[in-house]
PDB file of C-alpha atoms in Angstrom:
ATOM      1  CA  UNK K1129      26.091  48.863-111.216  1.00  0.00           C
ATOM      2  CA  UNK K1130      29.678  48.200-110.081  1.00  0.00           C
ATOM      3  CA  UNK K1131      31.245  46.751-112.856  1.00  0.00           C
ATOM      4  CA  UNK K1132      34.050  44.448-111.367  1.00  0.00           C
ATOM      5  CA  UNK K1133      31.353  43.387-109.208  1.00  0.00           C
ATOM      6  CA  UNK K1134      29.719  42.128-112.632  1.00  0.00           C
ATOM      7  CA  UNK K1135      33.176  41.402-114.325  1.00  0.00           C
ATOM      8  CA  UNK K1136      33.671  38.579-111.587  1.00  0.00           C
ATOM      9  CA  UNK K1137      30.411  37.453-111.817  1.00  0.00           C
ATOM     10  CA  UNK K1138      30.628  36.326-115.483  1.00  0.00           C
ATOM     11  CA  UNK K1139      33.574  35.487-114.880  1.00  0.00           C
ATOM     12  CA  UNK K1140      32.131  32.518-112.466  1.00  0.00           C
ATOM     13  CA  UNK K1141      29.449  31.842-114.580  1.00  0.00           C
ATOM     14  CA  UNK K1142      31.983  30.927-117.807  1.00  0.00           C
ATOM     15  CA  UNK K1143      34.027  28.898-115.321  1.00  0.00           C
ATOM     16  CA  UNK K1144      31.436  26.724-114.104  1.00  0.00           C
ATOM     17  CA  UNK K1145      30.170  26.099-117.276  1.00  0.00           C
ATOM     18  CA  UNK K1146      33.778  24.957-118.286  1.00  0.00           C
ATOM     19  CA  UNK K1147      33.954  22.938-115.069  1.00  0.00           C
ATOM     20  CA  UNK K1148      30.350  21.387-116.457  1.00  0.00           C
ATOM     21  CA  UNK K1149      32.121  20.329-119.470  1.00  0.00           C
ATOM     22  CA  UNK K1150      35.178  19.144-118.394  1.00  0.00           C
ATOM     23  CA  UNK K1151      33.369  16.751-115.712  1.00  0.00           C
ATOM     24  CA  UNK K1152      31.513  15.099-118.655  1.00  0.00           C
ATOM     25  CA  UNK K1153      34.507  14.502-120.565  1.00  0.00           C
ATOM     26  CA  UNK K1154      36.021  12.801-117.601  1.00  0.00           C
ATOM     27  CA  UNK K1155      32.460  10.989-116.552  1.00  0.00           C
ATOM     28  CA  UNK K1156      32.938   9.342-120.227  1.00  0.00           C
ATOM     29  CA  UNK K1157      36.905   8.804-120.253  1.00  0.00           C
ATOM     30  CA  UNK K1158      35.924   4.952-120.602  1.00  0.00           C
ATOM     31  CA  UNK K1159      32.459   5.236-122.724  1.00  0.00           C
ATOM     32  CA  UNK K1160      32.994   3.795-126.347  1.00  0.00           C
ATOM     33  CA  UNK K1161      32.766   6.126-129.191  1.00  0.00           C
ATOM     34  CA  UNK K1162      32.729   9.024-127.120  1.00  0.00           C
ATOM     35  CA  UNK K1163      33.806  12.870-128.445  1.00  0.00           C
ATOM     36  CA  UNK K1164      35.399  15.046-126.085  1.00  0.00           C
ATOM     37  CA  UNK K1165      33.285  18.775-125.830  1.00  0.00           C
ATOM     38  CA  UNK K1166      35.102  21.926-125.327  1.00  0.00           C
ATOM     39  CA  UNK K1167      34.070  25.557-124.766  1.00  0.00           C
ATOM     40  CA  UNK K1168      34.271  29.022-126.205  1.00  0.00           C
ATOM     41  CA  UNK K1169      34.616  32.761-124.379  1.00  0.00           C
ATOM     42  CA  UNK K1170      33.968  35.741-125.907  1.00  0.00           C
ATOM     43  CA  UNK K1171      34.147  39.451-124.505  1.00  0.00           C
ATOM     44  CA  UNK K1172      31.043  41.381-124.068  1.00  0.00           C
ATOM     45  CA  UNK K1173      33.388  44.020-125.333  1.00  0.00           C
ATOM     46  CA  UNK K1174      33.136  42.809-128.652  1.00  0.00           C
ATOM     47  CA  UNK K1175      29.207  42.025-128.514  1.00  0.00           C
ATOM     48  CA  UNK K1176      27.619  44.334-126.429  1.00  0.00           C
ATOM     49  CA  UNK K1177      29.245  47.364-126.001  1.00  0.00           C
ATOM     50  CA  UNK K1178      28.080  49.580-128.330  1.00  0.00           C
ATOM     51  CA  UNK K1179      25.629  52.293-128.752  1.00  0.00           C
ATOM     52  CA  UNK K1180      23.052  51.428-131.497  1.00  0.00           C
ATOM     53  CA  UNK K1181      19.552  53.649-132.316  1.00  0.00           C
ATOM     54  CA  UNK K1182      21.236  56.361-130.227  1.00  0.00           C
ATOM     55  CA  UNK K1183      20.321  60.006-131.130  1.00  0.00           C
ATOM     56  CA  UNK K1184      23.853  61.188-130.137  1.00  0.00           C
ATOM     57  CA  UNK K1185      25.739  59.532-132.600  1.00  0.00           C
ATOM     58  CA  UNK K1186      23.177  59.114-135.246  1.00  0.00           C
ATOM     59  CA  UNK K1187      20.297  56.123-135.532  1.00  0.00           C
ATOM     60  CA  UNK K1188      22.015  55.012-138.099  1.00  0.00           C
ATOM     61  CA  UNK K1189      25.562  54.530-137.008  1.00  0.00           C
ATOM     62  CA  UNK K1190      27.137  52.175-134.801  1.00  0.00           C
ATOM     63  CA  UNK K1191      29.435  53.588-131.887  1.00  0.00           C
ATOM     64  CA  UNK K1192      31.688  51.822-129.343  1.00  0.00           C
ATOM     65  CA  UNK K1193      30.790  52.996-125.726  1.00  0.00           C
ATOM     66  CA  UNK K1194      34.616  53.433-124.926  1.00  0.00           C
ATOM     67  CA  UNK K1195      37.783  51.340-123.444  1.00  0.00           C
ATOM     68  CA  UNK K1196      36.002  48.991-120.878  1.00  0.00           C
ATOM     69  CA  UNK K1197      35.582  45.533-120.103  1.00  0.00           C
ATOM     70  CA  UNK K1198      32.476  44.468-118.899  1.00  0.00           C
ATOM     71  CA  UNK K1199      32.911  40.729-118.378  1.00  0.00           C
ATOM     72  CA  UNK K1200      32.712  37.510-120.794  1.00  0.00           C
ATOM     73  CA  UNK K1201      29.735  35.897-122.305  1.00  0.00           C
ATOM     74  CA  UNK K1202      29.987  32.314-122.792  1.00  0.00           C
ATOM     75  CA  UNK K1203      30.585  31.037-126.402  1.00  0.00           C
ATOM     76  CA  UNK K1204      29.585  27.907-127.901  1.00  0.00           C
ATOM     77  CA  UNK K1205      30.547  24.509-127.082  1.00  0.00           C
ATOM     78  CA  UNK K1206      32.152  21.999-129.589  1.00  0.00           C
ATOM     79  CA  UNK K1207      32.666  18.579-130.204  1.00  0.00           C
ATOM     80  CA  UNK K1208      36.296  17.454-130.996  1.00  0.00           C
ATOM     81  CA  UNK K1209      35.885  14.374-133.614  1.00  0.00           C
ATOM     82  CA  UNK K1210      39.578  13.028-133.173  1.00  0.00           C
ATOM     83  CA  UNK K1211      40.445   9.435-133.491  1.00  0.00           C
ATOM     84  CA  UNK K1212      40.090   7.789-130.012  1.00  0.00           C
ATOM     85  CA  UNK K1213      42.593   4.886-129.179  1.00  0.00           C
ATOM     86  CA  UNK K1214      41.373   1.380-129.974  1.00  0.00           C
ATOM     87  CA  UNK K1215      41.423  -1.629-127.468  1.00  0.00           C
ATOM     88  CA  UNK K1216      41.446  -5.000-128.750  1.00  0.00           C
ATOM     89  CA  UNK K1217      38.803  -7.281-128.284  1.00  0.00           C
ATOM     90  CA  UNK K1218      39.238 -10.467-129.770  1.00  0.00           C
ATOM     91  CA  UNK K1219      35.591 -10.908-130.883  1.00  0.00           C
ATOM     92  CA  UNK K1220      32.991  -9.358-133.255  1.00  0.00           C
ATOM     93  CA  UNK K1221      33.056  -5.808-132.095  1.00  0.00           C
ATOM     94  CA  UNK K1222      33.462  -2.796-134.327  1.00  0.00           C
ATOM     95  CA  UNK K1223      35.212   0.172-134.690  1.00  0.00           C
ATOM     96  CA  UNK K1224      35.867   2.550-137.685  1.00  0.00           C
ATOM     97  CA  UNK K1225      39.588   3.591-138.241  1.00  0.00           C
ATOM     98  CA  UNK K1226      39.434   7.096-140.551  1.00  0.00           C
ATOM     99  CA  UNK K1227      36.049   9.577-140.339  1.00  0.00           C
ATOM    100  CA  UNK K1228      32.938   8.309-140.270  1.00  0.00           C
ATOM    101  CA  UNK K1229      30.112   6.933-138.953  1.00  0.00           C
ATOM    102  CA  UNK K1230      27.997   4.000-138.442  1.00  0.00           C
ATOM    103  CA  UNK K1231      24.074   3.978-139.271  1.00  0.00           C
ATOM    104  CA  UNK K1232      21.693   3.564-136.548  1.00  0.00           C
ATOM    105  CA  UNK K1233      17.910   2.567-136.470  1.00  0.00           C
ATOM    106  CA  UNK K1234      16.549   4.444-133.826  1.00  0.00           C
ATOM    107  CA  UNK K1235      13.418   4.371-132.115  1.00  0.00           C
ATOM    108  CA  UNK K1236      12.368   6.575-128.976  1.00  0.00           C
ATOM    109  CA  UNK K1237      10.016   6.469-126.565  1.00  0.00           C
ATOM    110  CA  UNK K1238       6.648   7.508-128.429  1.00  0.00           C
ATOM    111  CA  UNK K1239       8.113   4.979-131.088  1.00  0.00           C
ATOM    112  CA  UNK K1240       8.970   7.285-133.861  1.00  0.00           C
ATOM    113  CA  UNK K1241      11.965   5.773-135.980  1.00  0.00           C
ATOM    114  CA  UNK K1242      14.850   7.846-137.047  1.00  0.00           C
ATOM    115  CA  UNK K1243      18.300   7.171-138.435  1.00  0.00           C
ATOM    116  CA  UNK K1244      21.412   8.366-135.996  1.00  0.00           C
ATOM    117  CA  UNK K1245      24.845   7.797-135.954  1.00  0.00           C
ATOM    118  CA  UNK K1246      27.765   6.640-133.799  1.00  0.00           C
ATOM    119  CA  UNK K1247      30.990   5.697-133.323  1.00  0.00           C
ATOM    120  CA  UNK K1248      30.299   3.105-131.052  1.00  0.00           C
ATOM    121  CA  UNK K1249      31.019  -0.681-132.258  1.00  0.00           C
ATOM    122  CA  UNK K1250      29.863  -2.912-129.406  1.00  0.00           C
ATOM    123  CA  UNK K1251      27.254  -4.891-131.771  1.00  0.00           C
ATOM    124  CA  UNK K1252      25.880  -7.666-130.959  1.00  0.00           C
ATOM    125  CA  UNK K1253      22.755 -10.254-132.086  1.00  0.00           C
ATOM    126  CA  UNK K1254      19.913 -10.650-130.191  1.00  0.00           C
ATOM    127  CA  UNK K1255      17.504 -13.451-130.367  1.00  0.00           C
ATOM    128  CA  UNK K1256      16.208 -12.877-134.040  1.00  0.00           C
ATOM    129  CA  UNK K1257      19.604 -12.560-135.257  1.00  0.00           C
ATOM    130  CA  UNK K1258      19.832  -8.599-135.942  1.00  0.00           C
ATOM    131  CA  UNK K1259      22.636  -6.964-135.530  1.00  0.00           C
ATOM    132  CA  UNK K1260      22.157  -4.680-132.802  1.00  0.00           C
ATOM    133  CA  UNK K1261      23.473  -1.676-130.249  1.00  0.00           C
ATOM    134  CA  UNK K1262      24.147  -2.422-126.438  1.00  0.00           C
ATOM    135  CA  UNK K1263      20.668  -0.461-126.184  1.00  0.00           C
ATOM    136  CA  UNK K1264      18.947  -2.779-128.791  1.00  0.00           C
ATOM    137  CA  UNK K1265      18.729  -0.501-131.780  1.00  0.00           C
ATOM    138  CA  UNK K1266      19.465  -1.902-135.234  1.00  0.00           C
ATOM    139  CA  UNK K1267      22.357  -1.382-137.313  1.00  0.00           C
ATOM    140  CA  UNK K1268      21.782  -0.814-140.992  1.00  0.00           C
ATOM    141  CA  UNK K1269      23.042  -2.350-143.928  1.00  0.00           C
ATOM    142  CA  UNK K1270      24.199  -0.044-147.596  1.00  0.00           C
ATOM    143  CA  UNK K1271      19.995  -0.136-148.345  1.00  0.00           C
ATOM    144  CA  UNK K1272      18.855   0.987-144.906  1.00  0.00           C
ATOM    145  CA  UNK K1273      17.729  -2.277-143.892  1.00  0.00           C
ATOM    146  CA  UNK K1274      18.253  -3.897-140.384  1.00  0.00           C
ATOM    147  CA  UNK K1275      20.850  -6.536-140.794  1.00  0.00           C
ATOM    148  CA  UNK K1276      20.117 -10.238-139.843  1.00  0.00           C
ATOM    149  CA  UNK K1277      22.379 -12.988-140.021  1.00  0.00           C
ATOM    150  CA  UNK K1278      22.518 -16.927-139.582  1.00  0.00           C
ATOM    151  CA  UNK K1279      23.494 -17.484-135.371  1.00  0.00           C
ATOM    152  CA  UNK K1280      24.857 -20.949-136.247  1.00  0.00           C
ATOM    153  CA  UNK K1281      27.204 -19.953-138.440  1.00  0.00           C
ATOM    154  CA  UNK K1282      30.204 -18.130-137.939  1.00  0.00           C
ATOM    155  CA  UNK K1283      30.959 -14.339-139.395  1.00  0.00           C
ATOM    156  CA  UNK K1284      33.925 -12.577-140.333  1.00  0.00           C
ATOM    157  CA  UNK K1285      33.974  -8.845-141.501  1.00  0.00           C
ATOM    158  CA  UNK K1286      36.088  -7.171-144.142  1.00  0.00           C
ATOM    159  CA  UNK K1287      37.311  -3.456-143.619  1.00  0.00           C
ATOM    160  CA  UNK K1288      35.064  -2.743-146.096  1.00  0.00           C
ATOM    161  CA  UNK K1289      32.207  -3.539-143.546  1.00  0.00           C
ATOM    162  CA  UNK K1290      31.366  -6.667-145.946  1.00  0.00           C
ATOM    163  CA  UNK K1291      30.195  -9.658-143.525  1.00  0.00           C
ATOM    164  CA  UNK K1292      30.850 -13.137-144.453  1.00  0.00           C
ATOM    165  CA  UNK K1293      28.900 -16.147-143.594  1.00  0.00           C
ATOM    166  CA  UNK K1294      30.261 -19.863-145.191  1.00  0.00           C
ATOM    167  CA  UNK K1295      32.475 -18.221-147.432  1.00  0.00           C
ATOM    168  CA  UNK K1296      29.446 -16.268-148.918  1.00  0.00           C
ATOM    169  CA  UNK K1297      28.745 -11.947-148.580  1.00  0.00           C
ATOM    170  CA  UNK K1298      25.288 -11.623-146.842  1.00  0.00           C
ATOM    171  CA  UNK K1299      25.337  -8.271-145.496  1.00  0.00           C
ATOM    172  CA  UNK K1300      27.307  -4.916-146.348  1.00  0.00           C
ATOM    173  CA  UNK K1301      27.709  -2.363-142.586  1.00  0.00           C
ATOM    174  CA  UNK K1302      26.709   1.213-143.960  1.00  0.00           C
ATOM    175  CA  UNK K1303      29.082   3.597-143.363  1.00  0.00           C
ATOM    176  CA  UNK K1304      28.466   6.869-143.316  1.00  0.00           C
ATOM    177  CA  UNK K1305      30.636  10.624-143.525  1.00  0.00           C
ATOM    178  CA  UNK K1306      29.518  13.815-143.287  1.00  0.00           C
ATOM    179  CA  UNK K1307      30.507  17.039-145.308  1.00  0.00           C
ATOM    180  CA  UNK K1308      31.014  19.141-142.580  1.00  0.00           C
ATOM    181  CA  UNK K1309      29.984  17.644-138.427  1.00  0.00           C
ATOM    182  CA  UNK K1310      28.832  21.663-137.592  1.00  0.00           C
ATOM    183  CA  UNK K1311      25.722  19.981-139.155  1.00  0.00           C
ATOM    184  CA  UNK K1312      25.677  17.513-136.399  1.00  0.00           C
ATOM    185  CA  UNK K1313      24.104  17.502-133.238  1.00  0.00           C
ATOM    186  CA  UNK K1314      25.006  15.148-130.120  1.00  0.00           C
ATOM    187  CA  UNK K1315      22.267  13.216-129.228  1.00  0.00           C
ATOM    188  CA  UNK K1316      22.704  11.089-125.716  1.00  0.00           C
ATOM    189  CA  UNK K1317      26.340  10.430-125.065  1.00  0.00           C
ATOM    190  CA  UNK K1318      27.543   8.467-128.404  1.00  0.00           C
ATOM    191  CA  UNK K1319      24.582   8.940-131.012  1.00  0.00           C
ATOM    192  CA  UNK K1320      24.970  12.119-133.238  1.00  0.00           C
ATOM    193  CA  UNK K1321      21.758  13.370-135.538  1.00  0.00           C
ATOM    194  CA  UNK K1322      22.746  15.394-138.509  1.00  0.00           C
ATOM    195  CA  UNK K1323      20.337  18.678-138.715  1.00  0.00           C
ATOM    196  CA  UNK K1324      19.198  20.907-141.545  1.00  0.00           C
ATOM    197  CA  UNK K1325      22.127  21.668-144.101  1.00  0.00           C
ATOM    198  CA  UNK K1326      24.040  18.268-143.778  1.00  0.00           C
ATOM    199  CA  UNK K1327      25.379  16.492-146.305  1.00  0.00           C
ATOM    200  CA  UNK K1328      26.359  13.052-146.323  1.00  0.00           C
ATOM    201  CA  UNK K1329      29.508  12.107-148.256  1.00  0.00           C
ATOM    202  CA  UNK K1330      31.117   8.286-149.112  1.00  0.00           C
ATOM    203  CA  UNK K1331      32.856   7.638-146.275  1.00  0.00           C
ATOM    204  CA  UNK K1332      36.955   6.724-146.221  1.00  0.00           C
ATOM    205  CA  UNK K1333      36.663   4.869-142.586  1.00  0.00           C
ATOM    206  CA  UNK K1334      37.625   1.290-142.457  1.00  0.00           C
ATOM    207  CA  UNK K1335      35.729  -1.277-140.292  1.00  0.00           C
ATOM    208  CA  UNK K1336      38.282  -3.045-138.281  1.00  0.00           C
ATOM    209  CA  UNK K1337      36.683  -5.863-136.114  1.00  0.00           C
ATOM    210  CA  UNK K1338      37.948  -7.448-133.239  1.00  0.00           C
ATOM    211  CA  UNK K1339      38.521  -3.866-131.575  1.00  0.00           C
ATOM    212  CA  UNK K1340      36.929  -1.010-130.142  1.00  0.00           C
ATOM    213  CA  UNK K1341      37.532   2.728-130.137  1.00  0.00           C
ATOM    214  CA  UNK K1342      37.429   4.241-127.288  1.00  0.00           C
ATOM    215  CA  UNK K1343      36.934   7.613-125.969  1.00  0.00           C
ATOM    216  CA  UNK K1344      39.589  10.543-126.919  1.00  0.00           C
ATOM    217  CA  UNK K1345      39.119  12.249-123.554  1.00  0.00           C
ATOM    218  CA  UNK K1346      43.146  12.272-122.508  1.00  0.00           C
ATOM    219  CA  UNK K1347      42.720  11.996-118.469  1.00  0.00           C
ATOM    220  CA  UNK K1348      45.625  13.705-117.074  1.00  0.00           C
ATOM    221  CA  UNK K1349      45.112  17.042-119.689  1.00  0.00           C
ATOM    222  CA  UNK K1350      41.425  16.940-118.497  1.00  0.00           C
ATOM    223  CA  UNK K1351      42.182  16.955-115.057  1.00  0.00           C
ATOM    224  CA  UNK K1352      44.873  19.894-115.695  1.00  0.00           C
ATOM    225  CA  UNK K1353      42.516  22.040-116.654  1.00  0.00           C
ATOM    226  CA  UNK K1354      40.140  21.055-114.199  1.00  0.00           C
ATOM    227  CA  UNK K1355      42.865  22.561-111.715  1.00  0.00           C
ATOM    228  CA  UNK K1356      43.081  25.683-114.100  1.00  0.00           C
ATOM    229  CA  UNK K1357      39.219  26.062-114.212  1.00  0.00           C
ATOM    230  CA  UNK K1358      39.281  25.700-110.141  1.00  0.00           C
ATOM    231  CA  UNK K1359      41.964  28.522-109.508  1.00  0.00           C
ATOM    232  CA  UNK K1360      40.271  30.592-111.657  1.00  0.00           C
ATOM    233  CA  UNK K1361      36.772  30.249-110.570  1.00  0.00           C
ATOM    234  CA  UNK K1362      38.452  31.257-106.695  1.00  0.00           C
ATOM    235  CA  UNK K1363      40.121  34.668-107.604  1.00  0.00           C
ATOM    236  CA  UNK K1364      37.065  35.770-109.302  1.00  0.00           C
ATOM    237  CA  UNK K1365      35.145  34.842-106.022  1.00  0.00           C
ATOM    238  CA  UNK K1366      38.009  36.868-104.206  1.00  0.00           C
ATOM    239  CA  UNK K1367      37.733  39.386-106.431  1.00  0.00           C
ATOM    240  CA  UNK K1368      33.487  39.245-105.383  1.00  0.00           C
ATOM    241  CA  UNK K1369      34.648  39.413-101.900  1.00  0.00           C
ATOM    242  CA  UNK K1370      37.206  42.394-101.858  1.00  0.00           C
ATOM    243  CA  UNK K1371      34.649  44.560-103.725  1.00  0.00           C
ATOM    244  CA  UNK K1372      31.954  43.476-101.026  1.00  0.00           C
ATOM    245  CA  UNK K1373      34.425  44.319 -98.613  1.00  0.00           C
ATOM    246  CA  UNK K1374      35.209  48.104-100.292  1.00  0.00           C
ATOM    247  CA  UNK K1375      31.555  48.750-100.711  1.00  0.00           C
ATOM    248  CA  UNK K1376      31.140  47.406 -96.797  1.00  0.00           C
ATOM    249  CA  UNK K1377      33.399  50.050 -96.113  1.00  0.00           C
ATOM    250  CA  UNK K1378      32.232  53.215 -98.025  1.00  0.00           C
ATOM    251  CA  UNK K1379      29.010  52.591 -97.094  1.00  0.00           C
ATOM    252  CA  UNK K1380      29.065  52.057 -93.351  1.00  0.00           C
ATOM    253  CA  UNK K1381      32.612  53.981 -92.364  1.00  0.00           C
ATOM    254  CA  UNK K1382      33.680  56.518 -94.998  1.00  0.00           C
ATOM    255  CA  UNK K1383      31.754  59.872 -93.781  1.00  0.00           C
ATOM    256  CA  UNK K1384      30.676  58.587 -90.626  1.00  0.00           C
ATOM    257  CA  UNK K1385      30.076  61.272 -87.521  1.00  0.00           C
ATOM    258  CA  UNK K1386      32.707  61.080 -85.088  1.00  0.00           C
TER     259      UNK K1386
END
């Protein structure tokens, strides 16, 4: 195997899936709630490049195969939970100023309902009166119930996420923090689903209405390294074609009968 030939190939393949990312972030710079992902890179020379169950240094020991750099191996992506900007509304949306989240009834296709969570505040009623997402799903109150209000009567909201109808409380927003978000998985673009070892904690967000937070995807830095990713992902492919070009050579010219 020629090894530069494999160094730049990696190489291309961490790239694109940085370019993947990147793309997203921009494809959501106006989507409500939405977290900004990022990448990792790692060296193979710290994860692969060793000699293990090898009769010459032992079956039992662990041996580095040398100075060498065999490429990079992609690393894991991550979600970057920052504080988006907010964008006045002047009506009933939502949007949670500190960490947390709000509570979600969720029901997918084969109609099996689960709770997710989100950052996203456009709420509105539908016809019943439930307080709902743009795609219909139910927000829930402090008890895990769908919450329904009175469509003739006007509602105001406290940061507590305390909503008022004719001076009276009828419904409290849940809101809900997590003890650590490595325990929480994306699900679509602005839902998250907490997986097995998350821990929910009481929550020091305040519900401001009347606004809307917005995605923390900062345009300009995004395209920047879009530009970064780009130049990169081109010398490795020149570095693809000067090899092809050596190998073109030693093969078919180096040794030749005159």
């Amino acid at each position: 195997m020629v090894k530069g030939l494999y160094t730049a190939y990696t190489g291309m393949i961490n790239e694109q899936n940085r370019m993947d990312i990147m793309t997203n972030n921009l494809a959501n710079a106006s989507t409500v709630g939405y977290k900004k992902e990022g990448s990792t890179s790692q060296s193979f020379d710290d994860v692969l490049t060793v000699k293990i169950k090898d009769q010459s240094v032992g079956m039992r020991n662990v041996q580095r195969l040398g100075v060498k750099n065999p490429g990079v191996k992609i690393g894991e992506n991550y979600t970057d939970y920052s504080q988006g900007s907010f964008r006045i509304t002047g009506n009933t949306y939502l949007a949670l100023s500190g960490e947390g989240f709000f509570a979600i009834e969720f029901t997918n296709k084969a109609g099996e309902t689960d709770t997710k969570y989100t950052r996203a505040g456009q709420f509105t009623l539908n016809k019943d009166g439930y307080l709902v997402t743009e795609e219909g799903d139910y927000v829930l109150d402090t008890q895990n119930r769908r919450i329904r209000l009175n469509t003739l009567i006007d509602s105001s909201i406290t940061d507590d996420g305390t909503i008022y109808q004719n001076g009276q409380a009828v419904a409290k927003i849940q809101v809900t923090d997590f003890e650590d978000y490595d325990y929480l998985e994306k699900y679509g673009e602005t839902y998250y689903q907490p997986i097995q070892g998350a821990k929910t904690i009481a929550a020091k967000a305040q519900v401001k209405s009347g606004y809307l937070e917005m995605a923390n995807v900062q345009i300009v830095s995004e395209m920047v390294n879009l530009i970064s990713i780009t130049r990169a992902y081109e010398s490795n492919q020149k570095v693809v074609q000067t090899i092809d070009d050596t190998l073109d050579v030693a093969v078919n010219q180096i040794g030749r009968v005159q």
